mmCIF file of C-alpha atoms in Angstrom:
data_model
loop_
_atom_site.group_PDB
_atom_site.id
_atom_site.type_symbol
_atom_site.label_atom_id
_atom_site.label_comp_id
_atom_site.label_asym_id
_atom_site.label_seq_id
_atom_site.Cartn_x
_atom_site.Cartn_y
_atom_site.Cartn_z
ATOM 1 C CA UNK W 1 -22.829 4.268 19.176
ATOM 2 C CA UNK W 2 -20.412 1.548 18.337
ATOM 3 C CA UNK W 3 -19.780 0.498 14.376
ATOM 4 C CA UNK W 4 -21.215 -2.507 15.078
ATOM 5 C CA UNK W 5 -24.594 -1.082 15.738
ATOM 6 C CA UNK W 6 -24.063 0.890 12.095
ATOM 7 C CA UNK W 7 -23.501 -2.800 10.651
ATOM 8 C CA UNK W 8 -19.894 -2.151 9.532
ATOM 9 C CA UNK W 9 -17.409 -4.437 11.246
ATOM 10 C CA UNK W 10 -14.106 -3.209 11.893
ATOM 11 C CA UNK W 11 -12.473 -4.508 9.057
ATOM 12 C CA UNK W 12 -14.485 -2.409 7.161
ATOM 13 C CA UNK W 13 -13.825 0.757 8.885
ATOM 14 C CA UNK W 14 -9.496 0.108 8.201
ATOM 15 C CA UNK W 15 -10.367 0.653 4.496
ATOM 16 C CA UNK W 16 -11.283 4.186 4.830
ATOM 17 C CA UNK W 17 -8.473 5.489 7.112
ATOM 18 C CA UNK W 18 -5.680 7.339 5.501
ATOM 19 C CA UNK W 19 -2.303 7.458 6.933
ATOM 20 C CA UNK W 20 -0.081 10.186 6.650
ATOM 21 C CA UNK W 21 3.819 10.756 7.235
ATOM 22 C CA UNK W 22 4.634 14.470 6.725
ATOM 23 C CA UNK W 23 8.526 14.605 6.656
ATOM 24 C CA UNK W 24 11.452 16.663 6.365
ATOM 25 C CA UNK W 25 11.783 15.562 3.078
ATOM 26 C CA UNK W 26 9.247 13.349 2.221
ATOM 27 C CA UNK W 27 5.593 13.041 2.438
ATOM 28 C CA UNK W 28 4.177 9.722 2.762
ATOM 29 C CA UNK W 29 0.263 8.500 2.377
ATOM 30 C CA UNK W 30 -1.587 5.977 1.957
ATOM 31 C CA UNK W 31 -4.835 4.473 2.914
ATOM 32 C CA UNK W 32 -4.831 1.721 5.761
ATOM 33 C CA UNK W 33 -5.482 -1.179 3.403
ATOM 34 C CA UNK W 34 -2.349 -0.696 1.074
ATOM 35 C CA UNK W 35 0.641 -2.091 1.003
ATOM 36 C CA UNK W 36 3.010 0.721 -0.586
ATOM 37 C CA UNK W 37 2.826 4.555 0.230
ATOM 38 C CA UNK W 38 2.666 7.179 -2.319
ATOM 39 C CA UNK W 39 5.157 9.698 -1.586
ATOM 40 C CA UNK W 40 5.842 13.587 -3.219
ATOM 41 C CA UNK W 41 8.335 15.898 -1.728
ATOM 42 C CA UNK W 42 7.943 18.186 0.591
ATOM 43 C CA UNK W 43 8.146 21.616 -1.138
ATOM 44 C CA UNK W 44 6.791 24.375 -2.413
ATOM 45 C CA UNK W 45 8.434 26.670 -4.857
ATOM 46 C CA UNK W 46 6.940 30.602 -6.552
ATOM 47 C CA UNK W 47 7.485 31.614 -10.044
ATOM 48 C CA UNK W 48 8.504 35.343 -9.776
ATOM 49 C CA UNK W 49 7.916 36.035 -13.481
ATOM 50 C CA UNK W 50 4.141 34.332 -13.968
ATOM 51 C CA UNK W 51 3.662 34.214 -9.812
ATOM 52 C CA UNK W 52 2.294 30.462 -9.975
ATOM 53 C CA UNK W 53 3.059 28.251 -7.053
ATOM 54 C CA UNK W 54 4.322 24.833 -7.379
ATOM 55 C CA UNK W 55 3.845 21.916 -4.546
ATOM 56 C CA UNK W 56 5.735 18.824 -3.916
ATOM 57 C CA UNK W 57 6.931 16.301 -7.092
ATOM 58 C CA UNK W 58 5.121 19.546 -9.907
ATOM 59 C CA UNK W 59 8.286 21.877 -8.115
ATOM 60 C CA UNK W 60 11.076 19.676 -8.788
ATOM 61 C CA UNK W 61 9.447 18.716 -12.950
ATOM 62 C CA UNK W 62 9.465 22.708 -13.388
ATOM 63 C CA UNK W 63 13.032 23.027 -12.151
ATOM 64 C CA UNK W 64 13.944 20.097 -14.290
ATOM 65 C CA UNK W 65 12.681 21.891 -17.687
ATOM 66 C CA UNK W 66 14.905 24.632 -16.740
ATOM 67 C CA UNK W 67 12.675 27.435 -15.347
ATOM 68 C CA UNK W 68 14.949 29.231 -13.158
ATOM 69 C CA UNK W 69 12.950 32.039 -11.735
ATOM 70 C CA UNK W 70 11.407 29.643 -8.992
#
């Protein structure tokens, strides 16, 4: 079945794909229509006192406030 038989044309279809960059450093996404990515690190950090996991940009805000046990 082509999207043309669903009645969406394929402009319509761009809008809902998401593209992703997963980096060394970086992560990268955005959906197909945008113009600018979004973009959290890549990283993911334990607590060893309270055992909570932090991913990506939440890691980096702990270490900033000076929780050391990550």
């Amino acid at each position: 079945m082509s999207a043309n038989s669903l009645g969406t044309t394929w402009k319509e279809s761009v809008t809902k794909r998401m593209l992703l960059d997963n980096g060394a450093y970086m992560i990268k996404c955005s959906l197909a229509h945008e113009n600018k990515p979004h973009h959290c690190y890549n990283a993911v950090g334990k607590d060893k006192r309270t055992r909570a996991i932090h991913i990506g940009n939440k890691l980096f805000d702990e270490l900033d406030n000076g929780h050391s046990h990550i």
